XYZ file of C-alpha atoms in Angstrom:
743
model
C -161.677 49.637 82.415
C -165.467 49.782 83.507
C -167.342 50.681 86.340
C -168.396 48.634 89.114
C -171.957 47.894 87.535
C -170.822 47.124 84.443
C -171.899 43.702 83.032
C -167.962 43.524 81.863
C -166.975 43.812 86.328
C -168.008 40.031 86.668
C -164.435 38.843 88.556
C -162.243 36.288 86.145
C -160.789 33.526 88.026
C -159.075 30.621 86.954
C -162.083 28.118 86.639
C -163.267 31.310 84.678
C -159.959 31.058 82.237
C -160.571 27.543 81.745
C -164.201 27.437 80.728
C -163.242 30.186 78.143
C -160.698 26.874 76.718
C -157.709 29.492 77.562
C -154.820 27.690 79.073
C -152.898 29.297 81.729
C -149.688 29.537 79.280
C -152.365 31.869 77.176
C -153.909 33.290 79.786
C -150.507 34.662 81.024
C -149.715 35.925 77.005
C -152.662 37.642 77.192
C -152.015 39.081 80.835
C -148.708 40.616 79.144
C -150.449 41.632 76.082
C -152.395 44.172 77.993
C -150.367 45.339 80.374
C -153.362 44.535 83.036
C -156.236 42.320 83.884
C -158.953 41.599 81.347
C -162.805 42.087 82.075
C -164.891 39.309 81.373
C -166.412 40.727 77.648
C -162.530 41.343 77.174
C -161.564 37.526 78.175
C -164.827 36.028 76.042
C -163.108 38.320 73.108
C -159.882 36.257 73.463
C -161.166 33.072 73.970
C -162.762 33.371 70.595
C -160.398 34.840 68.395
C -157.348 32.371 69.976
C -160.108 29.717 69.664
C -159.273 26.346 67.106
C -161.123 27.919 64.787
C -160.452 31.128 64.602
C -156.901 31.561 65.260
C -155.719 27.932 63.435
C -152.888 27.840 66.399
C -152.268 24.128 65.580
C -152.297 23.891 61.915
C -150.767 27.244 60.599
C -146.938 26.119 60.701
C -148.748 23.264 57.796
C -150.999 24.798 55.988
C -147.704 26.978 54.989
C -146.696 24.358 53.257
C -149.423 23.707 50.808
C -148.954 25.855 47.020
C -151.138 28.600 46.770
C -150.899 30.795 43.742
C -151.060 30.144 40.077
C -152.238 31.960 36.938
C -155.137 31.780 37.675
C -155.298 32.730 41.471
C -157.089 36.255 42.005
C -157.161 35.974 45.656
C -155.867 32.498 47.924
C -155.931 31.917 51.353
C -156.952 34.848 54.080
C -159.773 36.260 52.320
C -163.598 35.392 52.760
C -163.225 32.451 50.299
C -160.830 32.182 46.800
C -161.069 33.343 43.672
C -159.805 32.187 40.379
C -159.692 33.941 37.356
C -161.503 31.870 34.223
C -161.232 34.218 31.381
C -164.428 36.591 29.892
C -163.785 38.945 32.679
C -165.320 36.723 35.107
C -163.987 35.250 38.898
C -165.288 31.941 40.207
C -165.198 32.501 43.919
C -165.653 29.133 45.806
C -165.261 27.865 49.995
C -165.663 24.487 51.480
C -166.295 25.185 55.092
C -167.077 22.185 58.641
C -170.010 22.949 60.798
C -169.585 19.458 62.069
C -170.203 20.136 66.504
C -173.494 22.242 65.755
C -174.817 19.387 63.490
C -174.188 16.734 66.010
C -175.881 18.453 68.450
C -178.931 19.513 66.360
C -178.786 18.328 62.938
C -181.283 20.093 61.093
C -180.314 23.595 62.159
C -176.560 22.747 62.366
C -176.434 21.923 58.791
C -179.233 23.997 57.578
C -176.987 27.111 58.953
C -173.771 25.286 57.319
C -175.091 26.077 54.173
C -176.371 29.796 55.027
C -172.523 30.470 56.248
C -170.647 29.396 53.068
C -172.771 31.085 51.250
C -172.523 34.004 53.260
C -168.396 33.398 52.644
C -169.064 33.383 48.951
C -171.259 36.393 48.400
C -169.173 39.082 50.566
C -166.748 39.118 47.740
C -168.749 40.295 44.942
C -170.234 36.709 43.483
C -173.531 35.684 42.932
C -174.087 32.089 44.459
C -174.516 29.741 41.584
C -174.490 25.642 43.101
C -173.750 23.851 46.065
C -172.010 20.169 47.078
C -171.571 19.447 50.139
C -169.386 15.997 51.485
C -171.324 14.109 54.904
C -169.958 11.874 57.428
C -171.993 9.668 59.337
C -171.563 6.904 61.618
C -171.858 2.966 61.309
C -175.791 2.792 59.521
C -177.102 0.440 62.074
C -176.571 2.873 65.351
C -179.799 4.090 66.231
C -179.091 7.474 65.785
C -177.859 7.204 62.429
C -181.334 8.115 60.396
C -182.316 11.283 62.774
C -178.526 12.695 62.096
C -178.851 11.517 58.058
C -182.559 13.093 58.103
C -182.339 16.190 60.392
C -178.950 17.004 58.421
C -180.363 15.904 54.635
C -182.974 17.846 55.618
C -181.375 21.146 56.711
C -179.275 21.403 53.813
C -182.318 21.092 51.526
C -184.383 23.314 53.919
C -182.257 25.556 53.494
C -180.374 25.378 49.923
C -183.705 25.167 48.326
C -185.374 28.268 50.320
C -183.040 30.588 49.180
C -182.491 29.328 45.455
C -179.397 27.978 44.965
C -179.154 24.716 43.642
C -177.538 21.826 45.312
C -175.806 19.693 42.774
C -173.342 16.941 44.748
C -171.680 16.159 47.462
C -170.732 12.714 48.705
C -172.566 10.323 51.877
C -170.365 8.330 53.915
C -170.234 5.718 57.137
C -168.400 4.303 59.325
C -168.633 3.757 63.151
C -165.609 6.225 64.247
C -168.570 8.643 63.457
C -170.731 7.179 65.677
C -170.070 9.898 68.131
C -169.164 13.073 65.885
C -170.178 13.424 62.464
C -169.021 15.697 59.760
C -171.405 18.316 57.602
C -169.029 19.867 55.435
C -170.371 22.821 53.015
C -168.816 24.636 49.757
C -170.489 27.313 47.400
C -169.379 28.638 44.423
C -170.408 31.452 43.444
C -169.725 34.148 39.649
C -168.450 37.440 40.246
C -166.627 39.986 37.845
C -163.120 39.965 37.423
C -162.965 43.595 39.057
C -165.517 43.709 40.815
C -164.282 41.634 43.225
C -164.930 42.478 47.562
C -162.562 42.194 50.409
C -163.504 42.685 54.301
C -161.055 45.550 54.959
C -161.442 47.827 57.208
C -159.847 51.220 55.635
C -160.100 54.369 56.215
C -159.744 56.162 59.375
C -163.866 57.637 60.347
C -165.521 55.518 57.887
C -168.371 54.572 59.276
C -168.979 50.692 60.409
C -172.287 49.211 59.055
C -174.845 46.320 60.312
C -176.734 44.557 58.240
C -178.431 41.781 58.763
C -180.901 40.089 61.003
C -181.518 41.272 64.542
C -178.661 39.507 67.510
C -179.808 37.234 69.277
C -178.339 34.787 72.054
C -177.788 31.420 69.538
C -174.557 30.733 68.896
C -172.869 32.217 71.829
C -169.663 30.825 72.040
C -169.470 28.891 68.968
C -166.293 29.269 67.670
C -165.082 28.408 71.275
C -167.673 25.036 71.199
C -166.611 23.910 67.532
C -162.776 24.656 69.296
C -163.407 21.755 71.959
C -163.819 17.730 72.286
C -166.865 16.712 73.202
C -168.270 14.477 75.655
C -171.040 12.508 76.284
C -172.659 15.226 77.288
C -172.981 17.224 74.194
C -176.955 17.638 73.526
C -176.340 19.987 75.876
C -174.513 22.213 74.123
C -177.461 23.559 72.555
C -178.098 26.723 73.206
C -174.478 27.084 70.798
C -175.793 26.176 68.232
C -176.997 29.028 65.745
C -180.704 29.177 63.979
C -180.821 29.993 60.620
C -183.638 31.976 58.189
C -182.785 31.270 54.129
C -184.979 33.530 53.092
C -184.171 36.915 55.430
C -180.784 35.005 53.819
C -182.394 35.594 50.572
C -182.801 38.895 50.810
C -179.177 39.411 52.057
C -177.939 38.228 49.282
C -179.971 40.399 46.742
C -179.034 43.501 49.079
C -175.760 43.127 49.300
C -175.645 42.073 45.418
C -177.192 45.954 44.473
C -174.529 47.313 46.756
C -172.382 46.484 45.163
C -172.829 47.417 42.206
C -172.807 50.889 43.502
C -169.258 52.630 45.293
C -170.842 52.456 48.372
C -168.471 49.678 49.951
C -164.859 49.977 51.303
C -165.142 46.692 53.037
C -167.040 44.103 53.791
C -167.140 40.849 55.664
C -169.681 37.958 56.982
C -170.209 37.599 60.478
C -169.515 33.976 60.699
C -167.893 32.087 63.895
C -167.572 34.620 66.887
C -169.942 37.112 64.658
C -169.785 40.684 65.661
C -166.539 40.054 67.155
C -164.463 38.301 64.291
C -166.166 40.154 61.328
C -165.249 43.362 62.915
C -161.203 42.712 64.329
C -160.257 40.498 61.078
C -161.335 43.558 58.900
C -159.060 46.335 60.727
C -156.508 43.465 61.134
C -155.775 42.912 57.628
C -156.102 47.071 56.892
C -153.765 47.993 59.839
C -156.229 49.856 61.266
C -158.718 49.525 64.404
C -162.651 49.960 64.855
C -164.684 51.509 67.437
C -168.034 49.899 68.364
C -171.066 51.115 69.969
C -173.306 48.441 70.856
C -175.984 50.534 71.749
C -176.461 50.740 68.222
C -176.328 46.982 67.495
C -180.198 45.920 66.485
C -181.634 43.426 69.201
C -183.968 40.475 69.221
C -184.033 39.526 72.912
C -184.070 42.143 75.658
C -181.096 42.583 78.402
C -178.834 40.912 76.428
C -175.084 42.204 77.541
C -171.953 43.415 75.771
C -170.459 39.883 76.010
C -173.708 37.469 74.669
C -173.757 41.033 71.741
C -170.430 39.871 71.263
C -170.034 36.615 71.318
C -173.288 36.167 69.360
C -173.948 33.803 66.328
C -176.596 34.848 64.603
C -177.017 34.250 61.186
C -177.796 36.028 58.192
C -175.417 39.236 59.221
C -172.830 41.640 57.538
C -170.683 43.696 58.715
C -169.674 46.955 56.139
C -167.851 49.577 56.252
C -168.605 52.474 53.597
C -168.150 56.008 52.548
C -169.715 58.569 54.673
C -171.684 60.153 52.213
C -173.162 56.442 51.197
C -174.638 55.573 54.843
C -178.350 56.878 53.448
C -177.302 54.591 50.078
C -177.350 52.252 52.433
C -180.410 51.872 54.470
C -182.249 52.990 51.720
C -180.936 49.742 50.026
C -181.379 47.683 53.069
C -184.965 49.204 53.974
C -185.873 48.156 50.601
C -185.232 44.662 51.271
C -186.781 44.659 55.071
C -183.557 44.587 56.652
C -181.631 46.500 59.776
C -179.357 48.949 58.039
C -177.551 50.446 61.200
C -174.421 52.459 62.219
C -172.553 51.119 64.903
C -169.438 51.866 64.644
C -166.025 53.816 62.876
C -163.217 52.682 61.390
C -159.960 54.941 63.407
C -156.593 54.554 63.221
C -155.991 53.201 66.434
C -154.827 49.531 65.951
C -157.356 48.987 68.519
C -160.611 47.189 69.637
C -162.774 49.585 71.078
C -166.102 48.714 72.212
C -168.656 51.130 74.148
C -171.989 49.978 75.445
C -173.737 53.220 75.543
C -170.799 55.291 75.677
C -169.025 53.379 78.537
C -166.153 51.155 77.106
C -166.491 47.701 78.203
C -163.075 46.149 75.706
C -160.566 48.194 74.752
C -157.698 45.757 73.262
C -154.534 45.935 70.636
C -155.954 44.129 67.103
C -152.236 42.900 66.551
C -153.217 40.370 70.207
C -156.221 39.031 68.773
C -154.920 38.303 65.391
C -150.548 38.335 64.664
C -149.880 37.940 68.364
C -152.737 34.827 68.689
C -150.588 31.710 69.419
C -149.191 29.534 66.864
C -148.412 26.068 67.999
C -145.614 23.592 66.489
C -147.308 20.531 68.433
C -145.442 17.297 68.432
C -146.335 14.845 66.210
C -145.282 11.141 66.384
C -146.358 8.213 64.176
C -148.326 6.166 66.543
C -146.919 2.092 67.016
C -150.478 0.861 65.810
C -149.717 2.606 62.721
C -147.625 -0.870 61.662
C -150.111 -3.111 62.823
C -152.960 -1.292 60.931
C -150.971 -1.696 58.261
C -150.297 -5.199 58.109
C -152.897 -7.378 55.827
C -151.957 -10.702 54.378
C -154.283 -10.719 51.576
C -153.889 -14.569 50.731
C -154.857 -15.723 54.194
C -158.552 -14.000 53.576
C -161.201 -17.122 52.336
C -161.913 -16.495 48.951
C -165.605 -15.938 48.336
C -167.839 -18.640 46.716
C -169.622 -16.136 44.566
C -168.593 -13.602 43.451
C -171.759 -12.206 41.705
C -172.843 -12.009 45.317
C -170.213 -10.370 46.230
C -170.894 -7.616 43.745
C -174.454 -7.125 45.013
C -173.205 -7.851 48.327
C -171.146 -4.491 47.677
C -173.777 -2.052 45.901
C -176.672 -2.102 48.454
C -174.369 -1.561 51.065
C -173.964 1.627 52.226
C -171.504 3.615 51.005
C -171.805 2.530 47.586
C -175.527 2.643 47.039
C -176.943 4.992 44.755
C -177.566 8.488 47.002
C -180.929 9.649 45.028
C -182.905 9.280 48.418
C -180.341 12.398 49.142
C -180.098 14.248 46.198
C -184.012 14.019 45.464
C -184.774 16.305 48.548
C -182.624 18.686 46.854
C -183.306 21.080 44.077
C -180.608 21.099 42.096
C -182.376 22.858 38.781
C -182.784 26.350 40.252
C -181.837 29.520 38.684
C -181.088 26.909 35.072
C -177.351 26.528 35.140
C -177.290 23.164 35.981
C -175.814 20.820 32.742
C -174.947 17.411 34.644
C -176.694 16.478 38.360
C -175.889 14.301 40.756
C -174.713 10.947 40.361
C -171.764 11.344 37.513
C -169.016 11.384 38.678
C -168.503 15.266 38.862
C -171.333 17.843 38.573
C -171.327 20.439 35.847
C -172.840 23.817 35.416
C -172.851 26.274 32.569
C -171.236 30.270 32.966
C -174.423 31.773 30.888
C -173.364 34.172 28.799
C -170.575 32.291 27.091
C -169.969 29.022 25.907
C -167.571 27.853 29.398
C -168.791 25.484 32.074
C -167.537 24.513 35.178
C -167.308 20.907 36.884
C -167.520 20.238 41.215
C -167.047 17.958 42.750
C -165.613 16.981 46.624
C -163.693 13.867 47.753
C -161.934 12.048 50.287
C -161.455 8.311 51.849
C -160.791 8.566 55.076
C -159.960 4.940 55.551
C -157.206 5.405 53.384
C -155.941 8.250 55.663
C -156.403 6.182 58.599
C -154.498 3.592 57.615
C -151.123 5.958 55.681
C -152.463 9.357 56.163
C -149.613 10.460 53.497
C -150.925 8.058 50.792
C -154.754 8.829 51.319
C -154.230 13.321 51.529
C -152.590 12.250 47.856
C -155.386 10.350 47.091
C -158.655 12.538 47.773
C -157.140 15.128 45.749
C -156.233 12.766 43.166
C -159.298 11.239 43.014
C -160.935 15.105 42.901
C -159.322 15.758 39.896
C -159.816 12.366 38.721
C -163.685 12.596 39.036
C -163.605 16.286 37.300
C -161.093 14.606 34.233
C -164.287 12.024 33.838
C -166.236 14.561 32.265
C -163.806 16.466 30.631
C -162.880 19.512 32.957
C -159.549 20.805 33.950
C -158.771 21.147 37.556
C -158.671 24.784 38.409
C -157.932 24.610 42.374
C -159.463 23.428 45.474
C -160.642 24.444 48.379
C -160.170 21.953 51.651
C -161.897 21.190 54.743
C -159.612 19.786 57.025
C -161.513 17.059 59.831
C -159.321 15.566 62.068
C -159.098 15.166 66.120
C -157.146 16.422 69.070
C -154.381 18.357 67.855
C -152.918 18.258 71.575
C -152.780 14.063 70.913
C -149.336 13.192 68.862
C -150.735 10.805 67.036
C -153.410 13.026 65.884
C -150.856 15.700 64.607
C -148.681 13.215 62.718
C -151.614 12.286 60.760
C -152.391 16.231 60.066
C -148.645 16.965 58.652
C -148.376 13.650 56.642
C -151.687 14.408 54.973
C -150.856 17.530 54.124
C -147.310 16.291 52.583
C -149.698 13.909 50.690
C -151.600 17.070 49.726
C -149.434 19.061 48.809
C -146.965 16.759 46.427
C -150.765 16.180 44.506
C -151.308 19.094 44.028
C -147.752 20.102 42.563
C -148.066 17.477 40.175
C -151.090 17.953 38.873
C -151.385 22.090 39.449
C -153.929 21.996 41.336
C -153.587 25.281 44.218
C -155.243 25.439 47.215
C -157.643 28.768 47.112
C -159.603 28.362 50.577
C -159.910 26.221 53.498
C -161.103 25.207 56.343
C -160.089 23.228 59.900
C -161.642 21.216 62.094
C -159.881 20.007 65.019
C -161.221 18.429 67.762
C -163.705 16.068 66.030
C -163.541 13.546 69.004
C -165.577 12.436 71.562
C -164.764 10.824 75.443
C -160.829 10.457 73.879
C -162.430 8.299 70.328
C -160.817 10.791 67.198
C -162.651 9.957 64.216
C -160.766 9.269 61.124
C -158.699 11.681 59.603
C -160.640 13.048 57.008
C -158.768 16.381 54.693
C -162.088 16.502 52.310
C -161.013 17.995 48.948
C -163.803 20.263 46.589
C -162.077 21.004 43.347
C -163.560 23.465 40.645
C -163.007 22.168 36.710
C -162.756 24.373 33.610
C -164.941 22.633 30.329
C -164.243 25.135 27.508
C -167.023 23.441 25.508
C -169.523 23.197 27.881
C -171.410 21.135 25.638
C -168.099 19.054 25.454
C -169.524 16.490 28.314
C -168.963 12.845 29.550
C -171.073 10.608 31.617
C -170.680 7.619 32.845
C -172.792 5.594 31.800
C -173.111 3.370 29.079
C -175.011 4.896 26.083
C -175.380 2.563 23.169
C -174.990 -1.727 22.289
C -171.658 -2.638 20.699
C -169.861 0.297 21.967
C -166.607 -1.194 22.928
C -165.286 -0.815 26.953
C -161.793 0.993 27.632
C -159.225 0.663 30.522
C -157.610 3.557 30.977
C -154.946 2.579 33.250
C -153.295 -1.183 35.584
C -154.885 -3.145 37.439
C -152.956 -4.301 40.630
C -153.707 -6.640 43.059
C -154.523 -3.726 46.162
C -156.795 -4.551 48.470
C -155.898 -2.698 51.554
C -158.921 -0.141 52.824
C -161.280 -1.122 50.693
C -164.675 -1.268 51.137
C -164.548 -5.022 49.948
C -162.493 -6.328 52.631
C -164.566 -4.087 55.244
C -167.879 -5.147 53.727
C -167.316 -8.544 52.936
C -164.081 -9.682 55.817
C -165.234 -7.210 58.330
C -161.424 -5.760 58.549
C -160.190 -2.110 58.186
C -156.132 -3.372 56.912
C -153.340 -2.678 55.309
C -151.886 -0.548 52.648
C -154.299 1.936 50.825
C -153.880 2.060 47.781
C -150.705 3.807 46.232
C -150.668 6.558 44.091
C -148.109 7.111 40.695
C -148.640 10.866 40.323
C -146.825 10.779 37.146
C -149.397 8.363 35.310
C -152.239 9.752 37.472
C -151.517 13.126 35.329
C -151.141 11.088 32.074
C -154.745 9.101 32.972
C -156.512 12.301 33.643
C -155.142 13.882 30.293
C -155.989 11.348 27.844
C -159.269 11.008 29.139
C -159.902 14.970 29.080
C -158.721 15.127 25.651
C -160.740 12.206 24.170
C -164.046 13.682 25.755
C -163.161 17.139 24.229
C -162.386 15.176 20.758
C -165.546 13.644 20.663
C -164.445 10.531 21.451
C -165.792 8.563 24.250
C -169.397 7.687 24.780
C -168.842 7.267 28.796
C -166.303 7.706 31.114
C -166.352 6.946 34.869
C -163.331 7.017 37.106
C -162.867 3.158 39.583
C -163.058 3.629 43.161
C -164.465 2.650 46.214
C -165.430 -0.989 44.962
C -162.984 -1.378 42.236
C -163.518 -2.667 39.164
C -166.233 -4.396 39.358
C -168.419 -2.065 41.139
C -167.218 0.750 38.420
C -168.513 -1.704 35.798
C -171.991 -1.921 37.489
C -172.155 1.286 38.001
C -171.874 1.825 33.938
C -174.253 -0.388 33.486
C -176.915 0.609 36.023
C -176.673 4.415 36.570
C -177.879 5.796 34.016
C -180.964 8.352 35.132
C -183.314 7.992 32.132
C -183.173 3.818 31.234
C -182.896 0.432 32.815
C -179.654 0.892 31.835
C -177.237 -1.194 29.919
C -174.919 -4.548 30.177
C -171.967 -5.695 28.833
C -169.689 -8.586 27.994
C -166.156 -8.171 30.393
C -163.045 -10.324 29.056
C -159.638 -8.679 31.653
C -156.384 -11.261 31.669
C -155.776 -11.686 34.856
C -152.882 -13.938 36.460
C -154.104 -12.534 40.598
C -156.359 -13.622 42.835
C -160.138 -13.120 41.610
C -161.260 -10.776 44.176
C -158.549 -8.435 44.173
C -159.049 -7.738 39.775
C -162.959 -7.413 41.066
C -162.895 -5.140 44.211
C -159.310 -3.749 44.857
C -159.304 0.231 44.661
C -155.825 1.457 42.326
C -156.009 4.372 42.120
C -155.451 6.045 38.214
C -157.852 4.039 36.220
C -161.175 5.204 34.171
C -163.308 2.927 32.141
C -164.573 4.566 29.040
C -166.787 3.409 26.116
C -166.334 4.622 22.759
C -167.644 3.440 19.115
C -164.870 0.924 17.969
C -164.293 3.567 14.725
C -162.865 5.985 17.650
C -160.687 3.221 19.381
C -157.220 4.014 17.318
C -157.792 7.920 17.952
C -158.322 7.187 22.029
C -154.860 4.374 21.429
C -152.873 7.344 19.648
C -153.292 10.079 22.429
C -153.120 7.205 25.392
C -149.250 6.319 23.727
C -148.781 9.958 22.873
C -149.578 10.514 27.063
C -147.708 6.722 27.907
C -150.743 5.833 29.638
C -151.602 1.892 29.850
C -155.200 1.664 27.805
C -157.056 -1.909 26.842
C -160.047 -2.815 25.336
C -161.631 -5.199 27.975
C -164.610 -5.992 26.326
C -168.202 -4.777 24.884
C -171.730 -2.995 25.471
C -173.926 -5.698 24.942
C -177.969 -7.200 26.367
C -179.218 -7.600 29.558
C -176.647 -8.843 32.158
C -173.169 -7.892 32.776
C -170.720 -10.632 32.617
C -166.775 -10.335 33.676
C -164.374 -13.148 32.883
C -166.475 -16.320 34.216
C -166.375 -14.661 37.390
C -169.776 -12.751 37.422
C -173.289 -13.318 36.294
C -175.759 -10.206 36.749
C -178.808 -9.137 35.147
C -178.357 -5.496 35.033
C -182.080 -4.883 36.127
C -181.622 -7.174 39.806
C -178.283 -5.385 40.028
C -180.235 -2.016 39.447
C -183.160 -2.455 42.216
C -180.089 -3.482 44.787
C -177.902 -0.422 43.982
C -181.085 2.306 43.503
C -182.421 1.334 47.309
C -179.534 0.575 49.051
C -179.794 3.490 51.084
C -183.296 4.096 51.436
C -183.896 0.629 52.963
C -181.848 1.985 55.841
C -182.607 5.864 56.558
C -186.153 6.504 55.416
């Protein structure tokens, strides 16, 4: 296969095999597929392509349950990003990805390159990126490392996104000790494309040149995909060499060069060099097309001397793409990329024989059937077992909880807590108005951007309550989808589709696979009931350190469509005298609540149940009311419960101190359950009294409970005889909560 002087000739021992994350069984299968012993370079190729990160070997069976089709779906899972038709000849392209392990090791670069990678996933489909979101999970706010990680991650997201000129319009940030040693950084981007100009990653046409474009290749990120498929240990920071380094200014050039080239007919296929770099991009393009690829590594632009074929193939250096183009277009490709000061080099060709063949100065260093790296990758049906502890953590004797002496002080405590305080300290580090499309910036239930040249708008949100998923992963998965859709409905948008980032622990553990399978089932049920297809996504396993797993965190990013972008609702009260109305029902559900954790120090009970029939009706009622111009405001009731939602309506106005409200709610149960229970399918709206009858007509038609619970009035929030608090005091507590801890 290779001569004795080649780096590929280094011996492959059992220790080397295990160091590459391959099991004895997997290595035996490699021997069977090849009919010989692989060399070191080939072993490295198998290790990344068969890694959990690239092959989805533990999740493929379960992911097939998710609904992926719908009338607007143009491309579902399997491509670089999902694509959906929004009318007027336009399509939206979107995806969410994880960059968890790198961000814990090197928070700034880990988060920055996460943003860069997801941008490339979107524009490789032919879409101009127009908006980004992020979902961040950090350890306990008082953990000594948390401020460092928060500042690094937020700085990396802002530094990359702001420089590349794509607005970050929203996201979520949560803190919990389960993330102390394994933070989550999930990045989402949405782009806009012409419906009939979508590009895919397929290496078609024997003889067509394979062209490398973008930055030069270095040693950063070698084996990043394998690292992302391993559990952490205490020596995690020693893995810094596997973290990539990003350059947003080069990314901006790459975006513009690729989009300019996409206006020609030069491209046959295009693929981002993401996880596993040059290897995965070439192999995946060949696999989708049923073809083969031959590469000559001597042609690959390098920024470091003495790089081996192993390093070149597995490097995850950023801002690189792989193209397949028509032979007559090579000169045009070079001219465009030279104009943007980027490399564009022919590094190989498409071949009929379905193999991944790699040469180094004409000498073969790897020759592997493409199917052995793709279709033949392991697919496990791992055992799943509900853990005995599940019964114990779901036990909650609410009657035994001590009654707080002051509900007002409890409300203040929650508003000042890390998970419920204002995220303004984070948002103000992001540019959310660049490109001029942003209609509704961070701070509302969902962000809204306009689709230029049309009357339409797009709403974006990201959501997941990991505590619910820990207590009941089925209910938690269902709730993640339901609340994301509810957030969109609160601004008036109809949910189109979602992309998910499924963050879990070690799939080799039966309890983790049970959590995963249950969460998928819950998500599936909610997607079907709310008619929201899953069009793209990512699975991130092995989020654990020294055997301690994170809470299951199936993050959902959802996109909605507004036919008239001028008809939107925002969460904050607008005018004194407006009526305050609750859509939905209050139920005494304290399990899994922020109140239970913050005030009583417990994570216990069953999370709030999701009634999908009621959820669908509530959301439709809100959307119709927004569409008809009936509402002054609309706000989802979620973490912190009704009292926190009402307080946010009073204090979250971006341009003024806020409005008070006088609330009277009939209730016969526990006062703390009324105020701080987190029952689903509830939306607080405000409106003029003259519109109340019209709203009642819609609610009745949709079979949705509705109650007038108060009025916007004064400068205090008063709820029954339970809460009396000046709005300005609540605003001060809420607005400085996060900054006090992390600055």
